[in-house]
mmCIF file of C-alpha atoms and ligand atoms in Angstrom:
data_model
loop_
_atom_site.group_PDB
_atom_site.id
_atom_site.type_symbol
_atom_site.label_atom_id
_atom_site.label_comp_id
_atom_site.label_asym_id
_atom_site.label_seq_id
_atom_site.Cartn_x
_atom_site.Cartn_y
_atom_site.Cartn_z
ATOM 1 C CA UNK P 1 -9.665 34.330 -55.095
ATOM 2 C CA UNK P 2 -12.843 36.260 -54.424
ATOM 3 C CA UNK P 3 -14.822 37.263 -51.343
ATOM 4 C CA UNK P 4 -16.812 34.055 -51.190
ATOM 5 C CA UNK P 5 -13.721 31.864 -51.299
ATOM 6 C CA UNK P 6 -11.928 34.105 -48.816
ATOM 7 C CA UNK P 7 -14.796 33.700 -46.392
ATOM 8 C CA UNK P 8 -14.824 29.923 -46.868
ATOM 9 C CA UNK P 9 -11.070 29.717 -46.279
ATOM 10 C CA UNK P 10 -11.444 31.694 -43.035
ATOM 11 C CA UNK P 11 -13.857 29.139 -41.545
ATOM 12 C CA UNK P 12 -13.127 27.855 -38.073
ATOM 13 C CA UNK P 13 -15.576 26.326 -35.637
ATOM 14 C CA UNK P 14 -16.599 28.681 -32.854
ATOM 15 C CA UNK P 15 -17.136 27.149 -29.432
ATOM 16 C CA UNK P 16 -17.582 30.270 -27.261
ATOM 17 C CA UNK P 17 -20.200 32.886 -28.023
ATOM 18 C CA UNK P 18 -21.164 36.339 -26.727
ATOM 19 C CA UNK P 19 -24.650 36.978 -25.315
ATOM 20 C CA UNK P 20 -25.693 38.786 -28.497
ATOM 21 C CA UNK P 21 -28.846 37.440 -30.090
ATOM 22 C CA UNK P 22 -29.075 35.914 -33.539
ATOM 23 C CA UNK P 23 -31.656 38.077 -35.282
ATOM 24 C CA UNK P 24 -34.727 36.388 -36.734
ATOM 25 C CA UNK P 25 -34.167 38.150 -40.065
ATOM 26 C CA UNK P 26 -30.624 36.710 -40.186
ATOM 27 C CA UNK P 27 -31.933 33.231 -39.438
ATOM 28 C CA UNK P 28 -34.455 33.631 -42.244
ATOM 29 C CA UNK P 29 -31.698 34.734 -44.672
ATOM 30 C CA UNK P 30 -29.463 31.823 -43.702
ATOM 31 C CA UNK P 31 -32.277 29.301 -44.038
ATOM 32 C CA UNK P 32 -33.238 30.707 -47.417
ATOM 33 C CA UNK P 33 -29.605 30.431 -48.543
ATOM 34 C CA UNK P 34 -29.472 26.908 -47.110
ATOM 35 C CA UNK P 35 -32.583 25.928 -49.004
ATOM 36 C CA UNK P 36 -31.037 26.992 -52.275
ATOM 37 C CA UNK P 37 -28.382 24.286 -51.963
ATOM 38 C CA UNK P 38 -28.797 21.597 -54.570
ATOM 39 C CA UNK P 39 -31.041 18.772 -53.416
ATOM 40 C CA UNK P 40 -31.351 15.322 -54.970
ATOM 41 C CA UNK P 41 -34.283 15.408 -57.412
ATOM 42 C CA UNK P 42 -35.575 18.418 -55.476
ATOM 43 C CA UNK P 43 -36.827 16.126 -52.707
ATOM 44 C CA UNK P 44 -35.627 18.524 -49.969
ATOM 45 C CA UNK P 45 -35.522 15.885 -47.266
ATOM 46 C CA UNK P 46 -34.325 17.910 -44.321
ATOM 47 C CA UNK P 47 -35.583 20.254 -41.640
ATOM 48 C CA UNK P 48 -34.011 22.344 -38.912
ATOM 49 C CA UNK P 49 -35.595 22.779 -35.505
ATOM 50 C CA UNK P 50 -34.708 25.654 -33.216
ATOM 51 C CA UNK P 51 -34.614 24.798 -29.531
ATOM 52 C CA UNK P 52 -35.196 27.781 -27.232
ATOM 53 C CA UNK P 53 -36.582 26.224 -24.065
ATOM 54 C CA UNK P 54 -33.890 26.580 -21.380
ATOM 55 C CA UNK P 55 -34.619 23.297 -19.617
ATOM 56 C CA UNK P 56 -34.388 21.469 -22.934
ATOM 57 C CA UNK P 57 -31.136 23.215 -23.810
ATOM 58 C CA UNK P 58 -29.637 22.245 -20.446
ATOM 59 C CA UNK P 59 -30.703 18.641 -20.997
ATOM 60 C CA UNK P 60 -29.110 18.763 -24.458
ATOM 61 C CA UNK P 61 -25.868 19.983 -22.860
ATOM 62 C CA UNK P 62 -25.875 16.755 -20.815
ATOM 63 C CA UNK P 63 -26.861 14.557 -23.739
ATOM 64 C CA UNK P 64 -24.115 15.969 -25.962
ATOM 65 C CA UNK P 65 -21.456 15.075 -23.398
ATOM 66 C CA UNK P 66 -21.377 18.353 -21.458
ATOM 67 C CA UNK P 67 -21.064 20.710 -24.424
ATOM 68 C CA UNK P 68 -22.123 23.891 -22.622
ATOM 69 C CA UNK P 69 -22.054 25.900 -25.860
ATOM 70 C CA UNK P 70 -25.345 24.193 -26.784
ATOM 71 C CA UNK P 71 -27.088 26.297 -24.121
ATOM 72 C CA UNK P 72 -24.725 29.276 -24.396
ATOM 73 C CA UNK P 73 -24.962 30.286 -28.006
ATOM 74 C CA UNK P 74 -27.264 32.772 -29.701
ATOM 75 C CA UNK P 75 -29.361 30.064 -31.339
ATOM 76 C CA UNK P 76 -29.243 26.286 -31.190
ATOM 77 C CA UNK P 77 -30.737 24.125 -33.915
ATOM 78 C CA UNK P 78 -31.167 20.424 -34.561
ATOM 79 C CA UNK P 79 -30.657 19.496 -38.215
ATOM 80 C CA UNK P 80 -32.635 16.456 -39.314
ATOM 81 C CA UNK P 81 -33.219 14.311 -42.319
ATOM 82 C CA UNK P 82 -36.923 14.665 -43.004
ATOM 83 C CA UNK P 83 -38.790 12.002 -44.920
ATOM 84 C CA UNK P 84 -41.950 12.775 -42.936
ATOM 85 C CA UNK P 85 -43.414 15.139 -45.507
ATOM 86 C CA UNK P 86 -43.064 12.545 -48.273
ATOM 87 C CA UNK P 87 -44.740 9.974 -46.060
ATOM 88 C CA UNK P 88 -47.650 12.357 -45.362
ATOM 89 C CA UNK P 89 -48.270 12.800 -49.098
ATOM 90 C CA UNK P 90 -48.071 9.068 -49.723
ATOM 91 C CA UNK P 91 -50.323 8.154 -46.814
ATOM 92 C CA UNK P 92 -52.890 10.805 -47.792
ATOM 93 C CA UNK P 93 -53.053 9.088 -51.172
ATOM 94 C CA UNK P 94 -53.686 5.754 -49.422
ATOM 95 C CA UNK P 95 -50.397 4.253 -50.490
ATOM 96 C CA UNK P 96 -47.578 2.932 -48.336
ATOM 97 C CA UNK P 97 -44.168 4.449 -47.913
ATOM 98 C CA UNK P 98 -41.568 1.978 -49.130
ATOM 99 C CA UNK P 99 -38.217 3.686 -49.533
ATOM 100 C CA UNK P 100 -34.896 1.932 -48.964
ATOM 101 C CA UNK P 101 -31.497 2.921 -47.588
ATOM 102 C CA UNK P 102 -31.156 5.298 -50.538
ATOM 103 C CA UNK P 103 -33.874 7.509 -48.969
ATOM 104 C CA UNK P 104 -31.890 7.801 -45.742
ATOM 105 C CA UNK P 105 -28.725 8.503 -47.712
ATOM 106 C CA UNK P 106 -30.450 11.220 -49.726
ATOM 107 C CA UNK P 107 -31.664 12.856 -46.538
ATOM 108 C CA UNK P 108 -28.125 12.776 -45.077
ATOM 109 C CA UNK P 109 -26.727 14.405 -48.217
ATOM 110 C CA UNK P 110 -29.557 16.938 -48.485
ATOM 111 C CA UNK P 111 -29.458 17.918 -44.804
ATOM 112 C CA UNK P 112 -25.681 18.366 -44.933
ATOM 113 C CA UNK P 113 -25.746 20.531 -48.054
ATOM 114 C CA UNK P 114 -28.550 22.625 -46.581
ATOM 115 C CA UNK P 115 -26.749 23.058 -43.259
ATOM 116 C CA UNK P 116 -23.412 23.963 -44.779
ATOM 117 C CA UNK P 117 -24.983 26.564 -47.081
ATOM 118 C CA UNK P 118 -26.804 28.015 -44.057
ATOM 119 C CA UNK P 119 -23.570 28.040 -42.026
ATOM 120 C CA UNK P 120 -21.759 29.899 -44.813
ATOM 121 C CA UNK P 121 -24.570 32.427 -44.884
ATOM 122 C CA UNK P 122 -24.387 32.892 -41.106
ATOM 123 C CA UNK P 123 -20.616 33.286 -41.301
ATOM 124 C CA UNK P 124 -21.001 35.885 -44.048
ATOM 125 C CA UNK P 125 -23.123 37.894 -41.576
ATOM 126 C CA UNK P 126 -20.390 37.753 -38.919
ATOM 127 C CA UNK P 127 -21.774 34.850 -36.889
ATOM 128 C CA UNK P 128 -19.769 31.812 -35.849
ATOM 129 C CA UNK P 129 -20.954 28.217 -35.996
ATOM 130 C CA UNK P 130 -20.236 24.837 -34.487
ATOM 131 C CA UNK P 131 -21.834 21.598 -35.620
ATOM 132 C CA UNK P 132 -22.714 19.259 -32.757
ATOM 133 C CA UNK P 133 -22.342 15.595 -33.680
ATOM 134 C CA UNK P 134 -22.511 14.901 -29.939
ATOM 135 C CA UNK P 135 -26.275 15.037 -30.476
ATOM 136 C CA UNK P 136 -25.971 11.412 -31.623
ATOM 137 C CA UNK P 137 -24.373 10.282 -28.341
ATOM 138 C CA UNK P 138 -27.729 9.183 -26.982
ATOM 139 C CA UNK P 139 -30.432 9.531 -29.604
ATOM 140 C CA UNK P 140 -33.142 7.611 -27.682
ATOM 141 C CA UNK P 141 -32.914 10.252 -24.921
ATOM 142 C CA UNK P 142 -32.883 13.071 -27.496
ATOM 143 C CA UNK P 143 -35.984 11.411 -28.928
ATOM 144 C CA UNK P 144 -37.646 11.380 -25.483
ATOM 145 C CA UNK P 145 -36.861 15.072 -25.129
ATOM 146 C CA UNK P 146 -37.872 16.296 -28.573
ATOM 147 C CA UNK P 147 -40.414 13.692 -29.717
ATOM 148 C CA UNK P 148 -39.628 13.471 -33.435
ATOM 149 C CA UNK P 149 -42.270 11.674 -35.490
ATOM 150 C CA UNK P 150 -41.481 8.636 -37.632
ATOM 151 C CA UNK P 151 -39.400 9.550 -40.674
ATOM 152 C CA UNK P 152 -37.487 12.374 -38.983
ATOM 153 C CA UNK P 153 -33.822 11.600 -38.310
ATOM 154 C CA UNK P 154 -31.799 13.980 -36.125
ATOM 155 C CA UNK P 155 -28.263 14.118 -37.576
ATOM 156 C CA UNK P 156 -26.470 16.908 -35.733
ATOM 157 C CA UNK P 157 -26.939 20.085 -33.758
ATOM 158 C CA UNK P 158 -25.794 23.518 -34.814
ATOM 159 C CA UNK P 159 -24.692 26.347 -32.496
ATOM 160 C CA UNK P 160 -24.822 29.821 -34.019
ATOM 161 C CA UNK P 161 -23.828 33.082 -32.367
ATOM 162 C CA UNK P 162 -21.450 35.991 -32.288
ATOM 163 C CA UNK P 163 -17.904 34.656 -31.721
ATOM 164 C CA UNK P 164 -16.331 35.323 -28.333
ATOM 165 C CA UNK P 165 -13.007 33.831 -29.424
ATOM 166 C CA UNK P 166 -10.895 33.909 -32.555
ATOM 167 C CA UNK P 167 -9.257 30.521 -33.025
ATOM 168 C CA UNK P 168 -6.877 29.935 -35.890
ATOM 169 C CA UNK P 169 -8.081 27.921 -38.846
ATOM 170 C CA UNK P 170 -7.410 24.188 -38.633
ATOM 171 C CA UNK P 171 -5.112 22.786 -41.327
ATOM 172 C CA UNK P 172 -6.660 20.358 -43.787
ATOM 173 C CA UNK P 173 -5.173 17.426 -45.674
ATOM 174 C CA UNK P 174 -2.775 18.280 -48.494
ATOM 175 C CA UNK P 175 -4.642 18.591 -51.752
ATOM 176 C CA UNK P 176 -2.993 15.467 -53.184
ATOM 177 C CA UNK P 177 -4.749 13.485 -50.456
ATOM 178 C CA UNK P 178 -8.191 14.545 -51.636
ATOM 179 C CA UNK P 179 -8.028 15.551 -55.295
ATOM 180 C CA UNK P 180 -7.215 12.730 -57.708
ATOM 181 C CA UNK P 181 -7.066 12.109 -61.445
ATOM 182 C CA UNK P 182 -9.079 9.277 -62.953
ATOM 183 C CA UNK P 183 -9.046 6.919 -59.980
ATOM 184 C CA UNK P 184 -7.829 6.382 -56.450
ATOM 185 C CA UNK P 185 -4.067 6.983 -56.368
ATOM 186 C CA UNK P 186 -1.186 4.720 -55.524
ATOM 187 C CA UNK P 187 -1.145 3.916 -51.782
ATOM 188 C CA UNK P 188 2.500 4.650 -50.937
ATOM 189 C CA UNK P 189 2.128 8.246 -52.136
ATOM 190 C CA UNK P 190 -1.070 8.525 -50.127
ATOM 191 C CA UNK P 191 0.637 7.372 -46.939
ATOM 192 C CA UNK P 192 3.466 9.877 -47.510
ATOM 193 C CA UNK P 193 0.946 12.638 -47.969
ATOM 194 C CA UNK P 194 -0.851 11.574 -44.764
ATOM 195 C CA UNK P 195 2.449 11.511 -42.866
ATOM 196 C CA UNK P 196 3.186 15.061 -44.013
ATOM 197 C CA UNK P 197 -0.234 16.111 -42.747
ATOM 198 C CA UNK P 198 0.381 14.328 -39.472
ATOM 199 C CA UNK P 199 3.504 16.424 -38.893
ATOM 200 C CA UNK P 200 1.522 19.588 -39.641
ATOM 201 C CA UNK P 201 -1.168 18.551 -37.171
ATOM 202 C CA UNK P 202 1.296 17.682 -34.403
ATOM 203 C CA UNK P 203 2.643 21.241 -34.756
ATOM 204 C CA UNK P 204 -0.880 22.622 -34.873
ATOM 205 C CA UNK P 205 -1.954 20.849 -31.662
ATOM 206 C CA UNK P 206 1.316 21.827 -29.982
ATOM 207 C CA UNK P 207 0.706 25.516 -30.734
ATOM 208 C CA UNK P 208 -2.956 25.314 -29.927
ATOM 209 C CA UNK P 209 -2.565 23.756 -26.512
ATOM 210 C CA UNK P 210 0.452 25.953 -25.772
ATOM 211 C CA UNK P 211 2.796 23.010 -25.346
ATOM 212 C CA UNK P 212 6.102 24.070 -26.938
ATOM 213 C CA UNK P 213 8.623 21.424 -27.977
ATOM 214 C CA UNK P 214 10.156 19.597 -25.026
ATOM 215 C CA UNK P 215 7.752 20.846 -22.340
ATOM 216 C CA UNK P 216 5.290 17.994 -22.165
ATOM 217 C CA UNK P 217 4.104 14.846 -23.851
ATOM 218 C CA UNK P 218 4.123 15.044 -27.660
ATOM 219 C CA UNK P 219 0.605 15.877 -28.794
ATOM 220 C CA UNK P 220 -1.235 13.105 -30.586
ATOM 221 C CA UNK P 221 -1.202 13.601 -34.342
ATOM 222 C CA UNK P 222 -4.016 13.154 -36.825
ATOM 223 C CA UNK P 223 -3.147 9.577 -37.790
ATOM 224 C CA UNK P 224 -3.252 8.305 -34.198
ATOM 225 C CA UNK P 225 -6.581 10.047 -33.665
ATOM 226 C CA UNK P 226 -8.035 8.388 -36.764
ATOM 227 C CA UNK P 227 -6.648 4.971 -35.846
ATOM 228 C CA UNK P 228 -8.187 5.261 -32.392
ATOM 229 C CA UNK P 229 -11.490 6.508 -33.765
ATOM 230 C CA UNK P 230 -11.975 3.874 -36.418
ATOM 231 C CA UNK P 231 -10.844 0.824 -34.472
ATOM 232 C CA UNK P 232 -13.483 1.334 -31.782
ATOM 233 C CA UNK P 233 -17.181 1.054 -32.622
ATOM 234 C CA UNK P 234 -18.585 4.571 -32.549
ATOM 235 C CA UNK P 235 -22.135 5.244 -31.352
ATOM 236 C CA UNK P 236 -23.430 1.731 -32.049
ATOM 237 C CA UNK P 237 -26.931 2.802 -30.969
ATOM 238 C CA UNK P 238 -27.353 5.176 -33.925
ATOM 239 C CA UNK P 239 -28.415 2.597 -36.538
ATOM 240 C CA UNK P 240 -30.995 0.857 -34.290
ATOM 241 C CA UNK P 241 -32.447 4.268 -33.407
ATOM 242 C CA UNK P 242 -32.744 5.312 -37.075
ATOM 243 C CA UNK P 243 -34.356 1.951 -37.852
ATOM 244 C CA UNK P 244 -36.877 2.560 -35.071
ATOM 245 C CA UNK P 245 -37.588 5.987 -36.553
ATOM 246 C CA UNK P 246 -38.610 4.258 -39.786
ATOM 247 C CA UNK P 247 -35.361 4.298 -41.763
ATOM 248 C CA UNK P 248 -34.551 1.346 -43.951
ATOM 249 C CA UNK P 249 -30.874 0.427 -43.751
ATOM 250 C CA UNK P 250 -31.231 -2.160 -46.555
HETATM 251 C C1 LIG X 1 -21.175 16.859 -38.483
HETATM 252 C C2 LIG X 1 -20.181 17.509 -37.546
HETATM 253 C C3 LIG X 1 -20.262 17.271 -36.181
HETATM 254 C C4 LIG X 1 -19.409 17.943 -35.295
HETATM 255 N N1 LIG X 1 -19.570 17.767 -33.954
HETATM 256 C C5 LIG X 1 -18.873 18.531 -33.091
HETATM 257 C C6 LIG X 1 -19.168 18.475 -31.690
HETATM 258 O O1 LIG X 1 -20.017 17.705 -31.223
HETATM 259 N N2 LIG X 1 -18.480 19.311 -30.875
HETATM 260 C C7 LIG X 1 -17.534 20.188 -31.333
HETATM 261 O O2 LIG X 1 -16.968 20.939 -30.525
HETATM 262 N N3 LIG X 1 -17.228 20.252 -32.658
HETATM 263 C C8 LIG X 1 -17.885 19.457 -33.541
HETATM 264 N N4 LIG X 1 -17.648 19.548 -34.884
HETATM 265 C C9 LIG X 1 -16.610 20.479 -35.382
HETATM 266 C C10 LIG X 1 -15.403 19.724 -35.921
HETATM 267 O O3 LIG X 1 -14.654 19.201 -34.866
HETATM 268 C C11 LIG X 1 -14.587 20.702 -36.776
HETATM 269 O O4 LIG X 1 -15.353 21.165 -37.854
HETATM 270 C C12 LIG X 1 -13.304 20.064 -37.314
HETATM 271 O O5 LIG X 1 -12.446 19.652 -36.276
HETATM 272 C C13 LIG X 1 -12.558 21.057 -38.201
HETATM 273 O O6 LIG X 1 -12.298 22.257 -37.498
HETATM 274 P P1 LIG X 1 -12.839 23.671 -37.995
HETATM 275 O O7 LIG X 1 -14.322 23.579 -38.214
HETATM 276 O O8 LIG X 1 -12.475 24.644 -36.915
HETATM 277 O O9 LIG X 1 -12.129 23.968 -39.277
HETATM 278 C C14 LIG X 1 -18.435 18.838 -35.792
HETATM 279 C C15 LIG X 1 -18.339 19.046 -37.183
HETATM 280 C C16 LIG X 1 -19.200 18.395 -38.033
HETATM 281 C C17 LIG X 1 -19.100 18.659 -39.527
#
């Protein structure tokens, strides 16, 4: 164990922030740290856009499903895949951009590695963070609001600020559910491991919502949440929007 790992193990999403500002110098440090994340073939296909305008932030609260923290955090950012800069170089050289699904995938990987490195840096400076996937609830409206050019793909928002709450960390899957030897493991063992996690999560939700045993409906566990999530099409408008923005999904 060392300080870096200790900090990583203490991560929890923060959803309520104080009014303290996020200093520009701290943003610069976090972005610099984010940029030093590995990036496929050094293509660096991401960007992060800070939104300060209050009317825009309020609109983003609506578009993210009423997530008020978007407008009530020290700094709100939109993290995007960015293939625009590659396109500019190609078009200046009178050639045509012709990248496939791999280019979108690279930008998803790159943007995520960048963002997570930046989040760790912010957390190391005492800030809290919450990713906002709700940004993808209605991307055409986000597009109307922020006017991204072709080749820029908004993936998620990011709230940063001084924490005004101290939630407990959220348990993760047992290690034997995620770390394997040689190949994917035998399925019965996997299901047992998932069931053990489910019990942990039922307890976690019970404690978190202050619903001690016998005083209300049993909280939904992790398995039921996943079953519900992945048997209902989620955000079906995302792929058509990315296609419209110039992504190839082939
Ligand atoms: C890409 C991404 C999108 C997320 N979107 C949201 C969101 O829209 N709203 C929210 O409150 N939390 C969001 N989260 C936070 C997750 O719910 C959270 O990370 C997860 O439940 C684990 O909890 P922890 O971060 O406290 O450990 C998102 C996390 C990620 C990585």
